[in-house]
Coordinates of C-alpha atoms (C1' of nucleotides) in Angstrom, one line a residue:
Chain A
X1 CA 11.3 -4.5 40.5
X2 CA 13.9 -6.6 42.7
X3 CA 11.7 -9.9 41.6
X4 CA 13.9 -12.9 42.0
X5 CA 13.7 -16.6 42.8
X6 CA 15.9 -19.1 44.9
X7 CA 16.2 -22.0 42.9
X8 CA 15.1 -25.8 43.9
X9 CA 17.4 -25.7 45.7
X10 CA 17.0 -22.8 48.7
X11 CA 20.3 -21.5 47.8
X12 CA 19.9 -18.3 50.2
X13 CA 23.1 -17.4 50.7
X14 CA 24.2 -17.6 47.0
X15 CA 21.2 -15.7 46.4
X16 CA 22.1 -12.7 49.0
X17 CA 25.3 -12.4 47.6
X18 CA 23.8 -12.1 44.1
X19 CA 21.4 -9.7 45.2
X20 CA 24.2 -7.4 46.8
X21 CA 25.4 -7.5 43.1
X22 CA 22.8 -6.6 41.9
X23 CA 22.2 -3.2 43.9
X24 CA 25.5 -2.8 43.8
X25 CA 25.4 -2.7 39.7
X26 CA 22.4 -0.5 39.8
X27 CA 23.5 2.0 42.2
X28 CA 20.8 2.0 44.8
X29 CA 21.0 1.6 48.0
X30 CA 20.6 -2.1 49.1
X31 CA 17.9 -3.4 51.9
X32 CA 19.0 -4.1 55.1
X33 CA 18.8 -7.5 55.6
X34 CA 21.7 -7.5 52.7
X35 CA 24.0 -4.9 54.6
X36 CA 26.2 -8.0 56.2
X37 CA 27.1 -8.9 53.1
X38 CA 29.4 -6.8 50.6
X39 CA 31.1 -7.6 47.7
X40 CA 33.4 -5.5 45.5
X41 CA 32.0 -5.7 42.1
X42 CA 33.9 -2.5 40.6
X43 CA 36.5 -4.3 38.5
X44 CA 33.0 -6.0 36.4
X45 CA 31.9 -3.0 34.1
X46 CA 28.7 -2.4 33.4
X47 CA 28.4 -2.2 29.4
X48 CA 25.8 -2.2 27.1
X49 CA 25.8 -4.7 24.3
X50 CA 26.9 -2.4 21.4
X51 CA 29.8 -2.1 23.4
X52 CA 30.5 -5.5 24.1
X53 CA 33.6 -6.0 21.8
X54 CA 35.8 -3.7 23.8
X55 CA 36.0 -6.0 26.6
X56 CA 36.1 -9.4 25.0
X57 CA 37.8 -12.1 26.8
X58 CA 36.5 -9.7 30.0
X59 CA 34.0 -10.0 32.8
X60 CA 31.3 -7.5 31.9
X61 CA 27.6 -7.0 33.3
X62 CA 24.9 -6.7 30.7
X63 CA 21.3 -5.2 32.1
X64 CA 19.0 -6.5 29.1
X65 CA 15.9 -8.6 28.5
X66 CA 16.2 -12.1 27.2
X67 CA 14.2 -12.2 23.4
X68 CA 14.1 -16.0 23.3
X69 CA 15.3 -19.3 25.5
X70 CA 16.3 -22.4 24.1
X71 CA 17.3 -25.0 26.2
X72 CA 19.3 -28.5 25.1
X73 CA 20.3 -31.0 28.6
X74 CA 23.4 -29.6 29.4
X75 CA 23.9 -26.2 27.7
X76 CA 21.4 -23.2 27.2
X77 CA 20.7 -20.2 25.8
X78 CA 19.3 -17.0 26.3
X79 CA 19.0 -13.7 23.8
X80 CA 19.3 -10.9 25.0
X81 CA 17.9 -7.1 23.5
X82 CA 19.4 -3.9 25.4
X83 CA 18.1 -1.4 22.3
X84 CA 21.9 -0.9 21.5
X85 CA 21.8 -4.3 19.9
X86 CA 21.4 -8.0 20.9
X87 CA 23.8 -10.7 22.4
X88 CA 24.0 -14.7 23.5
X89 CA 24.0 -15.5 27.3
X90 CA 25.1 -19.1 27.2
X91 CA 25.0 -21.1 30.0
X92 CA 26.8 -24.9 30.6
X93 CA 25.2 -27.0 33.0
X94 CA 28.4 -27.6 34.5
X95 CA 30.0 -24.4 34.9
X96 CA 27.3 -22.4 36.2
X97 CA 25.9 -24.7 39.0
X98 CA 22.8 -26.5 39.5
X99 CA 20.9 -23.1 41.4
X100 CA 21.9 -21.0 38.6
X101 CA 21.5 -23.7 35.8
X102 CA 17.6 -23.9 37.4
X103 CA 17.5 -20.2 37.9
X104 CA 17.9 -20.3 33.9
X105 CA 14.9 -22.2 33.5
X106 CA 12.6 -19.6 35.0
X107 CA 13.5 -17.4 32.1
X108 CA 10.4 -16.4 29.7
X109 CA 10.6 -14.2 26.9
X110 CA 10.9 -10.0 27.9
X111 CA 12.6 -11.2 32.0
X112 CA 14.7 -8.1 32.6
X113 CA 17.5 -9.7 33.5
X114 CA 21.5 -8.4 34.4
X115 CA 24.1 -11.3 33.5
X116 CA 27.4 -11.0 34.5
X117 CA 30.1 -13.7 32.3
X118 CA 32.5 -13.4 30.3
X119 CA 32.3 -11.5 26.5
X120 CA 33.5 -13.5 24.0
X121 CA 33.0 -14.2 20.0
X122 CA 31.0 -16.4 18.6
X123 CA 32.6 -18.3 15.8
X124 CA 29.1 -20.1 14.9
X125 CA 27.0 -16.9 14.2
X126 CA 29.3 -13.6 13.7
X127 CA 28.1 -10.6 14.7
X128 CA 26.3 -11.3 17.9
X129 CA 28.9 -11.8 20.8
X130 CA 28.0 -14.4 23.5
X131 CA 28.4 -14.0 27.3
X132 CA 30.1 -16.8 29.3
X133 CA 27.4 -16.6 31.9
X134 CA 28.7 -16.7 35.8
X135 CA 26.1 -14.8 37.6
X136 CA 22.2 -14.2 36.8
X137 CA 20.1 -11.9 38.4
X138 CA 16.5 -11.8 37.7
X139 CA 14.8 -8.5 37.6
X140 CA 11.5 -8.6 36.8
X141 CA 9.6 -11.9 35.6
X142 CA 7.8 -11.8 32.4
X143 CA 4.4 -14.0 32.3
X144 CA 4.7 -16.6 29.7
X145 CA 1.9 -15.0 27.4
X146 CA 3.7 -12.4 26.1
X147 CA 1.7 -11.6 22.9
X148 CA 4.4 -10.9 20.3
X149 CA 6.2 -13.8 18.7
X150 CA 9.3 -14.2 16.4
X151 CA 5.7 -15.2 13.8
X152 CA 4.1 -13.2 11.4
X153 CA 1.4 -11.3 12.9
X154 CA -1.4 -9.1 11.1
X155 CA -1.3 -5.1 11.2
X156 CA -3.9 -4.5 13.5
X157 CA -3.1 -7.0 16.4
X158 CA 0.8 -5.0 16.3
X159 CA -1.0 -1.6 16.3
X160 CA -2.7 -2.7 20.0
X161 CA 0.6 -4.0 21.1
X162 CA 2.7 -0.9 20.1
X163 CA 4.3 -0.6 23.6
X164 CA 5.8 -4.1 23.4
X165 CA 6.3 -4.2 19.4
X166 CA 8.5 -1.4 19.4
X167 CA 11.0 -3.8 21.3
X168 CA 11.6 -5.5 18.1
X169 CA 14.6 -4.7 16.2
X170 CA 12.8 -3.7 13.3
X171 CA 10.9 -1.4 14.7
X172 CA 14.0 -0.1 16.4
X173 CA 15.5 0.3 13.3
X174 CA 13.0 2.5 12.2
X175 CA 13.4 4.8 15.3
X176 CA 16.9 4.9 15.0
X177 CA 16.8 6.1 11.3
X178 CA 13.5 8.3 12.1
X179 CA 16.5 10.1 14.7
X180 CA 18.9 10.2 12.3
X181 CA 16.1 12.3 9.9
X182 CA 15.4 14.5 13.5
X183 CA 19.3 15.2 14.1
X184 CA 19.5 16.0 10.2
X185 CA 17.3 18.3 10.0
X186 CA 18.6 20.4 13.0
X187 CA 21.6 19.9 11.5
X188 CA 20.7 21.5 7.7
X189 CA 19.6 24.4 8.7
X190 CA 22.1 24.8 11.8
X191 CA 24.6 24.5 9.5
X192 CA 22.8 27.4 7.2
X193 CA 21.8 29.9 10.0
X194 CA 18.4 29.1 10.2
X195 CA 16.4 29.8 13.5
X196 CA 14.3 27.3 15.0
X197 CA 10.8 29.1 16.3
X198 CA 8.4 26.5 18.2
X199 CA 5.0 27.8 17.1
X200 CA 1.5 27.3 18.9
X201 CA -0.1 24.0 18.8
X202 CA -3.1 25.9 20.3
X203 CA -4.8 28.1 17.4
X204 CA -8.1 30.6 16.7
X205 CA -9.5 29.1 13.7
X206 CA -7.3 30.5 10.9
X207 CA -7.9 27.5 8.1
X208 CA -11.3 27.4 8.3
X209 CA -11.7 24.4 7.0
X210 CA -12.7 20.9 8.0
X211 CA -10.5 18.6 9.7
X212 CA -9.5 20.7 13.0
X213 CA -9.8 19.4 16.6
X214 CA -11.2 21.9 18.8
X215 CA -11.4 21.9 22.5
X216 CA -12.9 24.3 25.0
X217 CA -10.4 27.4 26.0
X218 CA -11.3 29.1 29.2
X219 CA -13.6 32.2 27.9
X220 CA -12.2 32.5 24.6
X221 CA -14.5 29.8 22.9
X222 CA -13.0 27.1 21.2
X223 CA -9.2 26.2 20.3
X224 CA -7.8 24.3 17.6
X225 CA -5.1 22.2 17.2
X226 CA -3.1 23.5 14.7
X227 CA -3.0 22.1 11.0
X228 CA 0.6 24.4 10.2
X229 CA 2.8 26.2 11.9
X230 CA 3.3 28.0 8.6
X231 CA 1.2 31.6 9.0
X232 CA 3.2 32.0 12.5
X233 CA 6.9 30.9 9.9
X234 CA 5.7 34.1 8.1
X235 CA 5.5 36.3 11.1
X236 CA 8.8 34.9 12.2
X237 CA 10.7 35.2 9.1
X238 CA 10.3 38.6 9.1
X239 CA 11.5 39.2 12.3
X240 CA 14.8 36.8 11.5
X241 CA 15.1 36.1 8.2
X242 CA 15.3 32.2 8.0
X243 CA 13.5 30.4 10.2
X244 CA 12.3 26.8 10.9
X245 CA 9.7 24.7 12.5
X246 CA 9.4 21.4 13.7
X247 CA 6.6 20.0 15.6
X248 CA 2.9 18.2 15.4
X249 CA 0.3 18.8 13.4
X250 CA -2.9 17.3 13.7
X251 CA -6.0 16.6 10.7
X252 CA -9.0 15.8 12.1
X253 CA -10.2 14.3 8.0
X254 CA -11.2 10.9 8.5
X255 CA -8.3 9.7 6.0
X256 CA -8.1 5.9 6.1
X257 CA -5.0 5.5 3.7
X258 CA -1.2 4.3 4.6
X259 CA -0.4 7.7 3.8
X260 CA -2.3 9.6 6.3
X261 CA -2.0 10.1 10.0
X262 CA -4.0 12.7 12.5
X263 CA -1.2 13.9 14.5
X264 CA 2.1 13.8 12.7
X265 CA 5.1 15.9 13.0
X266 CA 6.1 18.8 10.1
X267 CA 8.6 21.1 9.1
X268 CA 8.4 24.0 7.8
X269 CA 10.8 26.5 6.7
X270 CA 9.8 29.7 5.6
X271 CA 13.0 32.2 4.5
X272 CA 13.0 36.0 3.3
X273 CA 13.8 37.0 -0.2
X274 CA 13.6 33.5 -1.3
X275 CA 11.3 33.5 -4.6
X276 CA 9.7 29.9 -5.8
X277 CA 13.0 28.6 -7.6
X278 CA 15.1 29.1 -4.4
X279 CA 12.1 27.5 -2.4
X280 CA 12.6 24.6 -4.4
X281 CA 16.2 24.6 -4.7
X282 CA 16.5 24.8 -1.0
X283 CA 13.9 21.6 -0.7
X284 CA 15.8 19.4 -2.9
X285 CA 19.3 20.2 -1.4
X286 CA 16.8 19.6 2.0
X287 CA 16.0 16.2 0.9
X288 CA 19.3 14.9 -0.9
X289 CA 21.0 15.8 2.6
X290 CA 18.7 14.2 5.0
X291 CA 19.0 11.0 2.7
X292 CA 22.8 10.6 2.5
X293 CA 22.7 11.4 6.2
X294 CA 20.8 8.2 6.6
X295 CA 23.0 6.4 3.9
X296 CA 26.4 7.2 5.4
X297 CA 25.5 7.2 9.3
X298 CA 22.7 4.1 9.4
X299 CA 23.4 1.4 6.9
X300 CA 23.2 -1.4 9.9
X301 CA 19.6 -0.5 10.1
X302 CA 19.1 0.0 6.9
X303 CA 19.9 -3.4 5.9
X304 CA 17.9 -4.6 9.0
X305 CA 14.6 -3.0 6.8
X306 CA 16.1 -4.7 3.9
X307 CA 16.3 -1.0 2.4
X308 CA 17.6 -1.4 -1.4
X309 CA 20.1 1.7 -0.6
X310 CA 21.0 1.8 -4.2
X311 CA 17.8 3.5 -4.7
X312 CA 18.1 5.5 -2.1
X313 CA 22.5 5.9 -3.2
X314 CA 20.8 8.4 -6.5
X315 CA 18.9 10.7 -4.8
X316 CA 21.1 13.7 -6.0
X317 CA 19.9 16.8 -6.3
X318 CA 18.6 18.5 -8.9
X319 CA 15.3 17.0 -9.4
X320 CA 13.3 16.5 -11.9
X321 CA 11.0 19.4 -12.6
X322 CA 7.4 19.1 -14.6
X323 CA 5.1 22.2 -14.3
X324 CA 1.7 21.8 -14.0
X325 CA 0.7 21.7 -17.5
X326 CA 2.8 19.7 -19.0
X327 CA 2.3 17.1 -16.0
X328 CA -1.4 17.0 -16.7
X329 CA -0.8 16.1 -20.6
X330 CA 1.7 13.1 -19.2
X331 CA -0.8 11.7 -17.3
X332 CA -3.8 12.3 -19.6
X333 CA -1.5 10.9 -22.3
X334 CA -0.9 7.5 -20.1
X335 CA -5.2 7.2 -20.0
X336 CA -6.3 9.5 -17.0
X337 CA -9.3 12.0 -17.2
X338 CA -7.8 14.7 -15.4
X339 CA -8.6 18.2 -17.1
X340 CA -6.4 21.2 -16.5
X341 CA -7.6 23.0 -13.3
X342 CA -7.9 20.1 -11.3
X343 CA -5.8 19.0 -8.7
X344 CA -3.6 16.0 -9.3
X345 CA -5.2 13.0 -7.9
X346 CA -3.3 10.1 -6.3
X347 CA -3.1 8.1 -9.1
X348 CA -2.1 10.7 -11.3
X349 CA 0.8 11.5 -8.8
X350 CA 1.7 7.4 -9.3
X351 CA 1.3 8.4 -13.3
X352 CA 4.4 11.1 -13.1
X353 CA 6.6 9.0 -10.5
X354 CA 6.6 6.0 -12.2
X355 CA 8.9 7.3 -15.0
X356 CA 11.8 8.6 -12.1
X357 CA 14.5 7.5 -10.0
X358 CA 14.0 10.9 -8.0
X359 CA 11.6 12.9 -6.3
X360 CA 10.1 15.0 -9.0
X361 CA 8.6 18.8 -8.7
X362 CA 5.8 19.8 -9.9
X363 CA 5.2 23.3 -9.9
X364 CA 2.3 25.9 -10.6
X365 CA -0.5 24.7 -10.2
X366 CA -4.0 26.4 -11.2
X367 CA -5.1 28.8 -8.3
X368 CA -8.2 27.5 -7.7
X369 CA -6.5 23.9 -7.0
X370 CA -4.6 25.5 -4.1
X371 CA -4.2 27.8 -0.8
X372 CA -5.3 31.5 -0.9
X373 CA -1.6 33.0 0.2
X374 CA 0.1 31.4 -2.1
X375 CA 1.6 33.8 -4.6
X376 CA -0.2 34.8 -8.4
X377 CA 2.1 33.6 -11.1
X378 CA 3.0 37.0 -12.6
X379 CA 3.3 34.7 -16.4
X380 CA 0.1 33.3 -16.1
X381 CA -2.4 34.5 -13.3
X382 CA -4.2 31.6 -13.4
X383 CA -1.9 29.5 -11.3
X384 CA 0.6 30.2 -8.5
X385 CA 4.0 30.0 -7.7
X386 CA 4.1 26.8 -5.4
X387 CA 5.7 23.2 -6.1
X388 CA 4.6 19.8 -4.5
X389 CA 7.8 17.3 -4.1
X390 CA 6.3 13.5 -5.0
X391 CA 8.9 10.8 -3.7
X392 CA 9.4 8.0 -5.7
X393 CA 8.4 4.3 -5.1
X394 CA 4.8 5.3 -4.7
X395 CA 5.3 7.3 -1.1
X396 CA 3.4 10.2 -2.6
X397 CA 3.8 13.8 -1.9
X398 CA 6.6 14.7 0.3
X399 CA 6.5 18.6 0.1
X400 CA 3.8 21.0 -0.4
X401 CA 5.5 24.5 -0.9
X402 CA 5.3 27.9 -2.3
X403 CA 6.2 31.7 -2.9
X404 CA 3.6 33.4 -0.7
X405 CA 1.2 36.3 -1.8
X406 CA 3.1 39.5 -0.3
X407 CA 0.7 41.9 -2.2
X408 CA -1.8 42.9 0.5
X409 CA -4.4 43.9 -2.0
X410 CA -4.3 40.6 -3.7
X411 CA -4.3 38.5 -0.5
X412 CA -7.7 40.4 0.4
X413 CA -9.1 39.3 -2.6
X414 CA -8.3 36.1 -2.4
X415 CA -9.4 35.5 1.3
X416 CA -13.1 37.2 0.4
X417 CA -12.8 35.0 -2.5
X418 CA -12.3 31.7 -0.6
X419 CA -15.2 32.9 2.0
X420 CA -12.5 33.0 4.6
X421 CA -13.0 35.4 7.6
X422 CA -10.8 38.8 7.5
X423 CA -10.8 38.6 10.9
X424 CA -9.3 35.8 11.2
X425 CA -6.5 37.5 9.4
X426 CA -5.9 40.9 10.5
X427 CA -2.5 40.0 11.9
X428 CA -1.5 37.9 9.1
X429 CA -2.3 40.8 7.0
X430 CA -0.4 43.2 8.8
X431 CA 2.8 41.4 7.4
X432 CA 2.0 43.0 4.0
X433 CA 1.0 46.3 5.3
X434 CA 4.2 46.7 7.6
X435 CA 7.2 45.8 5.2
X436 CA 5.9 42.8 2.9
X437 CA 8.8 40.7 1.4
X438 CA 9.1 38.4 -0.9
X439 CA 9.3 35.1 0.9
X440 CA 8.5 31.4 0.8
X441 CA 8.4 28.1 2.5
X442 CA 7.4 24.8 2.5
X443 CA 6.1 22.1 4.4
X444 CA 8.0 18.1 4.9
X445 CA 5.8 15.9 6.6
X446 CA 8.1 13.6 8.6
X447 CA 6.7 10.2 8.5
X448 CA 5.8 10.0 4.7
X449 CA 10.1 11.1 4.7
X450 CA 11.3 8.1 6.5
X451 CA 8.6 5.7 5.6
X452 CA 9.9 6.5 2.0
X453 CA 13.6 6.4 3.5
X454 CA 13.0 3.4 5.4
X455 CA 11.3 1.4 2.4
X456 CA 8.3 1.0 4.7
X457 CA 4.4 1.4 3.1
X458 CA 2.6 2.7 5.8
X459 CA 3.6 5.2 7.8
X460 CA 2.0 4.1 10.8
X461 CA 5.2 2.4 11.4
X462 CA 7.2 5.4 11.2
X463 CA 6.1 6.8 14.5
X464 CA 5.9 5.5 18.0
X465 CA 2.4 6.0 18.8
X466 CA 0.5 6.7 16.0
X467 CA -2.9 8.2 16.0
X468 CA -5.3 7.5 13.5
X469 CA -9.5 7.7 13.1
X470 CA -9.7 4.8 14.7
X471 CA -6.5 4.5 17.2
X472 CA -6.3 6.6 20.4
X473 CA -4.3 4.0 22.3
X474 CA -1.8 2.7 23.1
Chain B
rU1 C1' -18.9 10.4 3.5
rC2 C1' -18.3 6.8 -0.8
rC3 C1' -16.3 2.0 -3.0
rC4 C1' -14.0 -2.9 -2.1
rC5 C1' -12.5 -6.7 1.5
rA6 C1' -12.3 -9.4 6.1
rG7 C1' -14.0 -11.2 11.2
rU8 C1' -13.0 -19.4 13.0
rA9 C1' -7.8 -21.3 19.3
rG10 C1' -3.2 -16.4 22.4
rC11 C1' -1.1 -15.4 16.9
rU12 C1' -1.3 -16.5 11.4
rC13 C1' -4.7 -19.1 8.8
rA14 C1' -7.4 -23.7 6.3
rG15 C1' -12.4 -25.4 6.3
rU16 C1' -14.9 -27.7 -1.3
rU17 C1' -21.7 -27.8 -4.1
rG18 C1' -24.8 -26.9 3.5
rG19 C1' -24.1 -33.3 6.0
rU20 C1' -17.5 -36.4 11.7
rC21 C1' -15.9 -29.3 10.1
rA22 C1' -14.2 -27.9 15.5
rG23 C1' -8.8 -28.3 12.1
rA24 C1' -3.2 -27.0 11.1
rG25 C1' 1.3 -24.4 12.1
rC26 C1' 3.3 -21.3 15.7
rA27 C1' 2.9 -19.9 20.9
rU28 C1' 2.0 -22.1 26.0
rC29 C1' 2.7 -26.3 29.5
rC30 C1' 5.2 -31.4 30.5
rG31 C1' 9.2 -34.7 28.8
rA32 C1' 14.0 -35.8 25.9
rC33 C1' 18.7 -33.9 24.0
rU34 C1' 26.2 -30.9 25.5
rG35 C1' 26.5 -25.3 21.0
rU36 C1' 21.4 -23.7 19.8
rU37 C1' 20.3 -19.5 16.0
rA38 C1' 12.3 -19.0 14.1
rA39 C1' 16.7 -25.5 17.3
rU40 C1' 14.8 -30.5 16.9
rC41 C1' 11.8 -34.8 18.6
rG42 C1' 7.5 -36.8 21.7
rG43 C1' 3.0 -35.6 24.5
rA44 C1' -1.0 -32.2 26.6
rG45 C1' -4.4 -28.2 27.3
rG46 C1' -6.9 -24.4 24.5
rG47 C1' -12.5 -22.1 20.3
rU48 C1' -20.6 -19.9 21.9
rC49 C1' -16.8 -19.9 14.3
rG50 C1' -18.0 -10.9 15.2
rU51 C1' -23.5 -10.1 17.0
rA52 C1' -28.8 -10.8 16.2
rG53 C1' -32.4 -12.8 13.3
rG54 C1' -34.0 -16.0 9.2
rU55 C1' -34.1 -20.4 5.5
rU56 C1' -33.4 -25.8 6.4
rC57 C1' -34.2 -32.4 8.8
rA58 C1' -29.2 -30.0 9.3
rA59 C1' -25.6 -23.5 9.1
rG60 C1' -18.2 -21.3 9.8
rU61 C1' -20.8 -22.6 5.2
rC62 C1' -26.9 -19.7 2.4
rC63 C1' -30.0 -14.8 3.2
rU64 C1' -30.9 -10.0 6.0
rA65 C1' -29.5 -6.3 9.3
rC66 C1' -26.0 -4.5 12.6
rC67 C1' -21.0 -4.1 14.9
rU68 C1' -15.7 -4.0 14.4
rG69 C1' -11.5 -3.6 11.6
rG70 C1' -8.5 -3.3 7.0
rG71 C1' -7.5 -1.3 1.9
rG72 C1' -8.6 2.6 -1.4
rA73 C1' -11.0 7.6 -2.8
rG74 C1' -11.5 12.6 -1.2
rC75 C1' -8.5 16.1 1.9
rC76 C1' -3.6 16.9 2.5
rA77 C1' 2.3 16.3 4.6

RNA sequence: UCCCCAGUAGCUCAGUUGGUCAGAGCAUCCGACUGUUAAUCGGAGGGUCGUAGGUUCAAGUCCUACCUGGGGAGCCA
């Protein structure tokens, strides 16, 4: 970690002193052969560069790593990326000295470095505050084949570089506004007495169908990972009423599109005595507040994605609402061949969208296009009482919620008539037989929310790691 | 699983009807430059053209198979 160079010149004892700085500023304890020599570095703060413009015209330490070099005879520059945002360590060949001035030419790109100078503005680029440098100090070396470049580069070759990509400011960015999203959610239902209840990733097979990773449990057979948190929401809501989750989920279908990912994170509400219409009025008060959250709180990174937030400025709740029906006669009137009774396919979702500003509901669909517990539609029992929420700008479906089947005779039928196992079910079931409510939830997958947010098209971006078919690593 | 597309230097790509086709920009290294912002200028190194066959006097180039990846569909959030 302590990796630094004397320059051409063997200046040990410079270097000593520099390196009793150094420890000093990182608050470990320094090596022996360093203990003659002590220096009292309180009166230079250490500050991080967001905070830089407090102490202008002040000696400060920064602990960063230099983006790019550029080097011109006399005077040179470094950039430097902290994560709180970046700065300009200039150095002038004759201020700094010819050991520190050659010291400055060992810096590569990514050299963790901690540069003590002086914080001032920069009247040729606004914004980014430069440091007078006085002291360098080397902390780890960076090989000069550092694989990202300030160039274009394609999807793929990013997606193996993860680790180092997410140092750009892009990406960070995107984190930044993905935390925002995190903090808002807490916040909404916080702020409207929901509880949060963590759920088992670790499952019996309750969905029965395709898609679930399964690994070996002790004597009990197989687990699963779960694909919802939702069936557990149920349990919980009747213990407390209105209740959360928030956590991974993982789909084992080999989806190859830029919306799909196999572990991504959900949330799912579920509340008591809520029917279908407050379901969806909760969702879209859901989504208008995590969106101005963003708006008001993150417009630097915003603009850093180029975000138009005009667009993003209307999203106002109520949405639009189509039901089922009349959605499937918009589309087959713009040239699709979807009948009524089918699900909506992906183009047909792009069909309704394209007319909208909003996210737009659409609600009942037929039962046989949808989950067995989700509630009959006591006006027309061929559908149920469940909305998906379609973002607009082509992000696709953004919500998948419903009013939930509390009559236990009905939910019977419908689990013999999906060929699902009762067994499977018996403590699912037991929430109808002991006190059933009339309840609902829904489910917000995360990443398709702030790649829509962010203005980004796949949502690969959207999370650190991502894991996909084909992407385990990094 | 199905449909479409792509694999040429570290990266992004060009390479015409098969015949100096082993190329460019960036990156890297060396040199120049006193305020640069993806600095600029000069020079250098760097590739079994995804793999294996085949056609041909001659194959990044045409054919076949395979591998790898991307986009889309389905499933869903």
């Amino acid at each position: 970690m302590y990796h630094w160079k004397l320059g051409p010149q063997g200046d040990a004892d410079a270097a000593s002193h520099r390196s009793t700085r150094l420890f000093g500023i990182l608050g470990v304890a320094r090596p022996p052969r360093h203990s003659s020599v002590t220096r009292d570095m309180s009166t230079v703060p250490s500050v991080r560069i967001a905070e830089l413009n407090a102490y202008l015209g002040r000696p400060v330490t920064v602990r960063a790593w230099v983006t790019h070099v550029r080097s011109s005879g006399k005077v040179a520059f470094a950039t430097l990326r902290d994560g709180t945002g970046t700065a300009q360590a200039v150095f002038v060949k004759h201020q700094v000295g010819d050991a520190l001035w050659a010291r400055f030419a060992e810096l590569t790109t990514e050299t963790s470095v901690a540069i003590t100078g002086e914080a001032r503005e920069n009247p040729r680029a606004p914004g980014v505050l430069d440091i007078g440098v006085s002291d360098l100090q080397i902390v780890g070396t960076s090989p000069s084949d550092y694989p990202i470049q300030p160039k274009e580069h394609g999807i793929d070759f990013l997606l193996d570089h993860r680790h180092f990509w997410l140092r750009s400011s892009r990406q960070r960015a995107i984190m930044v506004i993905r935390n925002e999203v995190e903090q808002a959610i807490h916040d909404f239902f916080y702020e409207r007495g929901f509880l949060r209840v963590d759920t088992p990733i670790l499952t019996a097979a309750i969905g029965e169908r395709s898609g679930l990773f399964a690994t070996e449990y002790f004597e009990e057979g197989n687990a699963y990972l779960a694909q919802t948190g939702q069936l557990y929401g149920e349990a919980a809501a009747a213990a407390f009423g209105k209740i959360y989750t928030f956590g991974p989920t993982f789909r084992a279908e080999k989806s190859k599109t830029r919306r799909h990912l196999t572990e991504f994170w959900m949330i799912e509400p579920e509340v008591a005595w809520n029917d279908s219409e407050a379901n969806m009025k909760l969702q879209e008060e859901f989504v208008e507040f995590l969106v101005q959250r963003v708006v008001e709180r993150r417009k630097p990174e915003l603009a850093e994605l180029e975000r138009d937030v005009a667009k993003l400025e209307r999203i106002r709740a109520p949405f639009p609402r189509l039901n089922y029906s009349d959605a499937v006669a918009l589309v087959q009137k713009k040239g699709s061949d979807t009948k009524w009774g089918d699900d909506l396919g992906a183009e047909d979702e792009a069909l309704i969208v394209e007319d909208y500003d909003k996210p737009v509901f659409v609600f009942n669909y037929p039962k046989e296009a949808k989950a067995f517990y989700m509630k009959e539609n006591p006006d027309d029992p061929r559908t149920v009482l469940c909305d998906d929420l379609l973002a607009p700008e082509g992000f696709g479906e953004m919500i998948g919620g419903s009013q939930r089947e509390d009559d236990y005779d009905k939910l019977v039928a419908r689990i013999k008539e999906e060929g699902l196992p009762m067994e499977a079910y018996d403590w699912y079931l037991d929430l109808r037989r002991y006190g059933t409510f009339t309840h609902a939830g829904f489910g917000l997958g995360l990443e398709r929310t702030v790649a829509w947010i962010c203005g980004i098209p796949h949502i690969r971006e959207v999370i650190a790691f991502p894991r996909m078919m084909h992407r385990l690593r990094p």
